[in-house]
Amino acid sequence: LLYSRNKMESDKFYSVQPGDNLIGIARSHDAEVGMIMRVNSIQDPRTLQIGRRLKIPSVDFSIVVNLSDNTLTLLNHGQFFKEYKVRTGKMAGLTPTGQFVIREKIVDPEWRDPDTGHRIPSGDPKNELGSRWMGFGQSGLGIHETIHPETLGGYASRGCIGMAKEDVQELYDLVPRGTPVQIVGERKPMTYADLENTSAPESP
């Protein structure tokens, strides 16, 4: 329904005016540029045509991460919207439970290796943050792409919530700064596979 051209009761449509750009349109409608681009299949914001009718969905997103099954559920107006498989902290307590808020959003972030202090630039295959970062809390925790997709669904990070590349890019486009994040549940008991992961190089 979000990506459909059909109008829901609370959705709006806006006709592009001379001098408009997507940043201004998004700001005036309290929406994310990425969401408007996805909903209206806009590949290049520079090709926005005067008179084009844009769908501006009415959304109120929130996020619930469940440590028991390593899922991230996106809610819209408190109702189920979509579920993603994620990875969380490799040891109990690394991914804290509680209420948080997305404070920071970065495309192609730089990563600082906490063990060596080296800064790994965006695009480097060793950059553990991948292509998107959404920071919350005060401990350097956040939601980001994991460059180890084989660990999705498991416990393998230093505490951050890792997602598949396509999933985190979609989530990044949809949710704005200020989106509530609730982390619930308990980490399952360690298995033999978890013990193997514990001996592997750590990542956020």
XYZ file of C-alpha atoms in Angstrom:
204
model
C 0.000 0.000 0.000
C 2.867 2.384 0.742
C 4.316 1.987 -2.754
C 0.950 1.820 -4.505
C -0.315 4.837 -6.443
C -3.665 4.340 -4.738
C -4.401 7.002 -2.149
C -5.098 5.963 1.403
C -7.304 8.177 3.554
C -4.431 10.043 5.212
C -2.103 10.248 2.182
C -1.475 13.458 0.255
C -0.631 14.228 -3.351
C 1.513 17.186 -4.345
C 2.092 18.652 -7.814
C 5.656 19.839 -8.384
C 5.890 23.601 -8.809
C 8.588 25.713 -10.534
C 11.595 26.050 -8.243
C 10.705 22.967 -6.189
C 13.270 20.385 -5.125
C 12.809 17.158 -3.207
C 14.495 18.427 -0.053
C 12.089 21.349 0.170
C 9.074 19.205 -0.673
C 10.048 16.626 1.950
C 10.641 19.303 4.593
C 7.314 21.002 3.952
C 5.468 17.692 4.309
C 7.542 16.401 7.253
C 8.672 13.424 5.176
C 11.939 11.735 4.254
C 13.457 12.411 0.824
C 14.323 8.729 0.471
C 10.762 7.672 1.186
C 9.319 10.085 -1.404
C 11.807 8.793 -3.964
C 10.954 5.144 -3.244
C 7.190 5.656 -3.199
C 7.248 7.606 -6.480
C 9.970 5.534 -8.209
C 12.298 8.535 -8.564
C 15.795 7.424 -9.518
C 17.393 10.859 -9.884
C 15.992 13.850 -7.933
C 17.458 16.201 -10.559
C 14.950 14.898 -13.118
C 11.915 16.103 -11.146
C 9.425 17.508 -13.650
C 7.134 20.481 -13.068
C 3.567 19.298 -12.707
C 4.494 15.771 -11.653
C 2.073 14.481 -9.031
C 3.890 13.024 -6.040
C 2.340 10.751 -3.458
C 3.238 11.795 0.111
C 2.200 8.966 2.475
C 1.148 9.723 6.028
C 3.477 7.642 8.192
C 4.446 7.417 11.844
C 7.149 4.775 12.084
C 8.576 3.077 15.152
C 10.988 0.159 15.509
C 10.948 -2.893 17.779
C 14.014 -5.153 17.952
C 13.473 -8.555 19.576
C 16.612 -10.213 20.927
C 14.832 -13.546 21.358
C 14.516 -14.171 17.616
C 16.764 -11.421 16.195
C 14.078 -9.611 14.267
C 13.526 -5.918 13.646
C 9.861 -5.033 13.213
C 8.907 -1.742 11.604
C 5.551 -0.385 12.797
C 3.477 2.339 11.146
C 0.997 4.128 13.396
C 1.598 1.300 15.859
C 0.595 -1.408 13.367
C 2.791 -4.075 11.769
C 4.462 -2.832 8.589
C 7.448 -5.081 7.844
C 9.828 -7.480 9.577
C 13.564 -7.850 8.922
C 16.118 -10.432 10.047
C 18.991 -8.866 12.027
C 21.985 -9.812 14.126
C 22.672 -8.553 17.648
C 25.318 -8.696 20.367
C 27.374 -11.862 20.627
C 27.288 -11.777 24.423
C 24.359 -11.116 26.751
C 23.996 -7.419 27.574
C 25.970 -6.096 24.598
C 22.741 -5.077 22.897
C 20.832 -3.368 25.717
C 17.085 -3.545 26.125
C 15.099 -0.357 26.606
C 13.745 2.688 24.800
C 15.956 4.640 22.386
C 15.633 7.176 19.574
C 17.436 7.408 16.241
C 19.642 10.493 16.606
C 22.010 10.198 13.667
C 21.743 9.058 10.051
C 24.760 8.735 7.752
C 25.095 7.442 4.202
C 28.399 5.626 3.543
C 29.815 6.176 7.045
C 33.445 6.013 8.047
C 34.276 3.324 10.638
C 36.828 3.577 13.414
C 38.237 0.182 14.386
C 37.928 0.138 18.195
C 40.833 -2.320 18.513
C 43.412 -0.441 16.433
C 41.978 3.085 16.328
C 42.375 3.074 12.553
C 39.751 4.891 10.517
C 38.327 2.821 7.676
C 36.780 4.970 4.895
C 33.407 4.345 3.330
C 33.489 1.865 0.498
C 36.397 -0.071 1.989
C 35.467 -3.782 2.159
C 36.762 -3.817 5.747
C 34.376 -1.056 6.834
C 32.102 -2.873 9.289
C 29.327 -0.251 9.040
C 28.660 -0.882 5.366
C 26.546 1.619 3.461
C 24.189 3.012 6.142
C 24.342 4.033 9.811
C 21.482 4.995 12.135
C 22.839 5.803 15.570
C 20.884 5.678 18.808
C 21.754 5.792 22.496
C 24.928 7.178 24.026
C 27.242 4.183 23.682
C 28.033 4.326 19.993
C 25.307 1.801 19.210
C 23.212 1.852 16.093
C 21.591 0.052 13.199
C 23.813 -0.521 10.165
C 24.584 -2.810 7.279
C 26.623 -5.843 8.236
C 29.352 -6.929 5.842
C 28.904 -10.438 7.277
C 25.391 -11.343 6.022
C 25.946 -14.978 6.969
C 25.581 -13.922 10.636
C 22.064 -12.481 10.199
C 19.638 -14.129 12.576
C 22.413 -14.814 15.072
C 24.414 -13.180 17.842
C 27.647 -11.875 16.390
C 28.145 -8.121 16.978
C 29.656 -5.911 19.650
C 26.155 -4.663 20.371
C 24.984 -2.943 17.204
C 22.050 -4.203 15.159
C 23.210 -5.477 11.783
C 21.019 -5.778 8.701
C 21.296 -6.968 5.117
C 22.375 -4.251 2.686
C 19.078 -4.017 0.803
C 17.079 -4.052 4.049
C 19.048 -1.342 5.832
C 18.940 0.922 2.787
C 15.167 0.583 2.662
C 14.806 1.216 6.408
C 17.134 4.225 6.168
C 14.968 5.787 3.460
C 11.748 5.255 5.407
C 12.503 6.320 8.985
C 13.469 9.862 10.037
C 15.622 11.062 12.908
C 13.567 10.902 16.077
C 12.119 7.477 15.267
C 11.577 5.496 18.500
C 13.536 2.250 18.873
C 12.461 -0.306 21.464
C 14.720 -3.290 22.188
C 12.994 -6.171 23.950
C 13.433 -9.866 24.706
C 16.331 -11.933 25.963
C 19.268 -13.437 24.167
C 18.929 -17.177 23.704
C 21.474 -19.433 25.484
C 24.774 -19.791 23.666
C 25.098 -22.653 21.198
C 28.163 -24.332 19.697
C 27.837 -22.024 16.662
C 27.814 -19.003 18.986
C 31.041 -20.207 20.595
C 32.633 -20.392 17.137
C 31.455 -16.840 16.396
C 32.916 -15.633 19.693
C 36.378 -16.637 18.494
C 35.911 -14.838 15.173
C 36.955 -11.189 14.601
C 34.516 -8.856 16.301
C 32.446 -6.281 14.500
C 30.015 -3.570 15.653
